[in-house]
PDB file of C-alpha atoms in Angstrom:
ATOM      1  CA  MET H   1     106.651 132.126 115.963  1.00  0.00           C
ATOM      2  CA  TRP H   2     103.410 130.628 114.700  1.00  0.00           C
ATOM      3  CA  VAL H   3     101.489 131.577 111.565  1.00  0.00           C
ATOM      4  CA  ILE H   4      97.881 131.038 110.521  1.00  0.00           C
ATOM      5  CA  VAL H   5      97.189 129.366 107.195  1.00  0.00           C
ATOM      6  CA  ALA H   6      93.684 130.185 105.968  1.00  0.00           C
ATOM      7  CA  MET H   7      91.910 128.071 103.357  1.00  0.00           C
ATOM      8  CA  THR H   8      88.679 128.708 101.488  1.00  0.00           C
ATOM      9  CA  ILE H   9      86.921 126.211  99.245  1.00  0.00           C
ATOM     10  CA  GLY H  10      84.286 127.697  96.925  1.00  0.00           C
ATOM     11  CA  PHE H  11      81.651 125.336  95.518  1.00  0.00           C
ATOM     12  CA  GLY H  12      80.096 127.490  92.791  1.00  0.00           C
ATOM     13  CA  GLY H  13      80.756 126.156  89.299  1.00  0.00           C
ATOM     14  CA  GLN H  14      84.104 124.392  89.412  1.00  0.00           C
ATOM     15  CA  PRO H  15      85.367 124.067  93.009  1.00  0.00           C
ATOM     16  CA  LYS H  16      88.110 126.589  93.819  1.00  0.00           C
ATOM     17  CA  LEU H  17      90.677 126.351  96.589  1.00  0.00           C
ATOM     18  CA  THR H  18      92.360 129.456  97.989  1.00  0.00           C
ATOM     19  CA  VAL H  19      95.239 129.308 100.470  1.00  0.00           C
ATOM     20  CA  VAL H  20      96.308 132.535 102.174  1.00  0.00           C
ATOM     21  CA  PRO H  21      98.978 133.137 104.809  1.00  0.00           C
ATOM     22  CA  GLY H  22      97.639 134.889 107.860  1.00  0.00           C
ATOM     23  CA  PRO H  23      99.118 136.843 110.734  1.00  0.00           C
ATOM     24  CA  GLU H  24     101.979 135.683 112.925  1.00  0.00           C
ATOM     25  CA  PHE H  25     101.686 134.961 116.645  1.00  0.00           C
ATOM     26  CA  PRO H  26     104.386 134.565 119.301  1.00  0.00           C
ATOM     27  CA  THR H  27     102.816 131.442 120.851  1.00  0.00           C
ATOM     28  CA  GLU H  28     100.827 128.442 119.645  1.00  0.00           C
ATOM     29  CA  HIS H  29      98.066 129.243 122.148  1.00  0.00           C
ATOM     30  CA  ALA H  30      97.569 132.770 120.789  1.00  0.00           C
ATOM     31  CA  CYS H  31      97.544 131.430 117.243  1.00  0.00           C
ATOM     32  CA  VAL H  32      94.978 128.713 117.973  1.00  0.00           C
ATOM     33  CA  GLN H  33      92.675 131.261 119.621  1.00  0.00           C
ATOM     34  CA  ALA H  34      92.617 133.216 116.333  1.00  0.00           C
ATOM     35  CA  THR H  35      91.678 130.253 114.099  1.00  0.00           C
ATOM     36  CA  HIS H  36      88.191 129.809 112.665  1.00  0.00           C
ATOM     37  CA  VAL H  37      85.824 127.546 110.755  1.00  0.00           C
ATOM     38  CA  ARG H  38      82.988 129.073 108.743  1.00  0.00           C
ATOM     39  CA  GLY H  39      80.624 127.521 106.266  1.00  0.00           C
ATOM     40  CA  ASN H  40      77.849 128.699 104.001  1.00  0.00           C
ATOM     41  CA  PHE H  41      75.772 126.547 101.674  1.00  0.00           C
ATOM     42  CA  ASP H  42      72.822 127.884  99.728  1.00  0.00           C
ATOM     43  CA  SER H  43      71.240 125.310  97.405  1.00  0.00           C
ATOM     44  CA  ASP H  44      69.452 128.092  95.490  1.00  0.00           C
ATOM     45  CA  HIS H  45      72.683 130.052  94.920  1.00  0.00           C
ATOM     46  CA  VAL H  46      75.481 127.488  94.897  1.00  0.00           C
ATOM     47  CA  GLU H  47      77.897 130.075  93.502  1.00  0.00           C
ATOM     48  CA  HIS H  48      77.864 131.716  96.932  1.00  0.00           C
ATOM     49  CA  SER H  49      78.540 128.483  98.839  1.00  0.00           C
ATOM     50  CA  ARG H  50      81.908 127.969 100.519  1.00  0.00           C
ATOM     51  CA  ILE H  51      83.715 126.705 103.558  1.00  0.00           C
ATOM     52  CA  ALA H  52      86.575 128.624 105.143  1.00  0.00           C
ATOM     53  CA  PHE H  53      88.894 127.482 107.890  1.00  0.00           C
ATOM     54  CA  SER H  54      92.311 128.216 109.315  1.00  0.00           C
ATOM     55  CA  PHE H  55      94.939 126.378 111.276  1.00  0.00           C
ATOM     56  CA  CYS H  56      98.277 127.157 112.923  1.00  0.00           C
ATOM     57  CA  VAL H  57     101.722 125.922 111.979  1.00  0.00           C
ATOM     58  CA  PRO H  58     105.234 126.836 113.122  1.00  0.00           C
ATOM     59  CA  LYS H  59     106.427 129.658 110.854  1.00  0.00           C
ATOM     60  CA  ASP H  60     109.587 127.853 109.782  1.00  0.00           C
ATOM     61  CA  SER H  61     107.594 124.753 108.691  1.00  0.00           C
ATOM     62  CA  VAL H  62     105.803 126.416 105.765  1.00  0.00           C
ATOM     63  CA  GLN H  63     106.850 128.287 102.674  1.00  0.00           C
ATOM     64  CA  ILE H  64     104.897 131.459 102.043  1.00  0.00           C
ATOM     65  CA  GLY H  65     104.905 132.490  98.401  1.00  0.00           C
ATOM     66  CA  ALA H  66     106.023 130.714  95.250  1.00  0.00           C
ATOM     67  CA  ALA H  67     108.831 128.190  95.455  1.00  0.00           C
ATOM     68  CA  ALA H  68     112.149 129.128  93.915  1.00  0.00           C
ATOM     69  CA  PRO H  69     112.713 127.111  90.718  1.00  0.00           C
ATOM     70  CA  SER H  70     114.947 124.102  91.225  1.00  0.00           C
ATOM     71  CA  ASP H  71     118.205 123.710  89.273  1.00  0.00           C
ATOM     72  CA  ASP H  72     116.574 120.916  87.204  1.00  0.00           C
ATOM     73  CA  ALA H  73     113.657 123.163  86.254  1.00  0.00           C
ATOM     74  CA  LYS H  74     116.083 125.932  85.224  1.00  0.00           C
ATOM     75  CA  LYS H  75     118.030 123.486  83.001  1.00  0.00           C
ATOM     76  CA  GLN H  76     114.810 122.241  81.345  1.00  0.00           C
ATOM     77  CA  ALA H  77     113.716 125.806  80.615  1.00  0.00           C
ATOM     78  CA  ASN H  78     116.921 126.505  78.666  1.00  0.00           C
TER      79      ASN H  78
END
């Protein structure tokens, strides 16, 4: 299985990065066909400027969601 990872970088004010998991695909080819690159830059309204793109990775090569705290982090919290 392959999964899309979508990223958006907003340029208004302080740059913001958003990473979102996308849909799953049974083959790399199907996944790649669903990827995209989009950009928008407006010098008069920079707050609306951004670039968005996506790429495919094998599903088992990425972690979707927050990482489980490590044993060291749990010990430091106590």
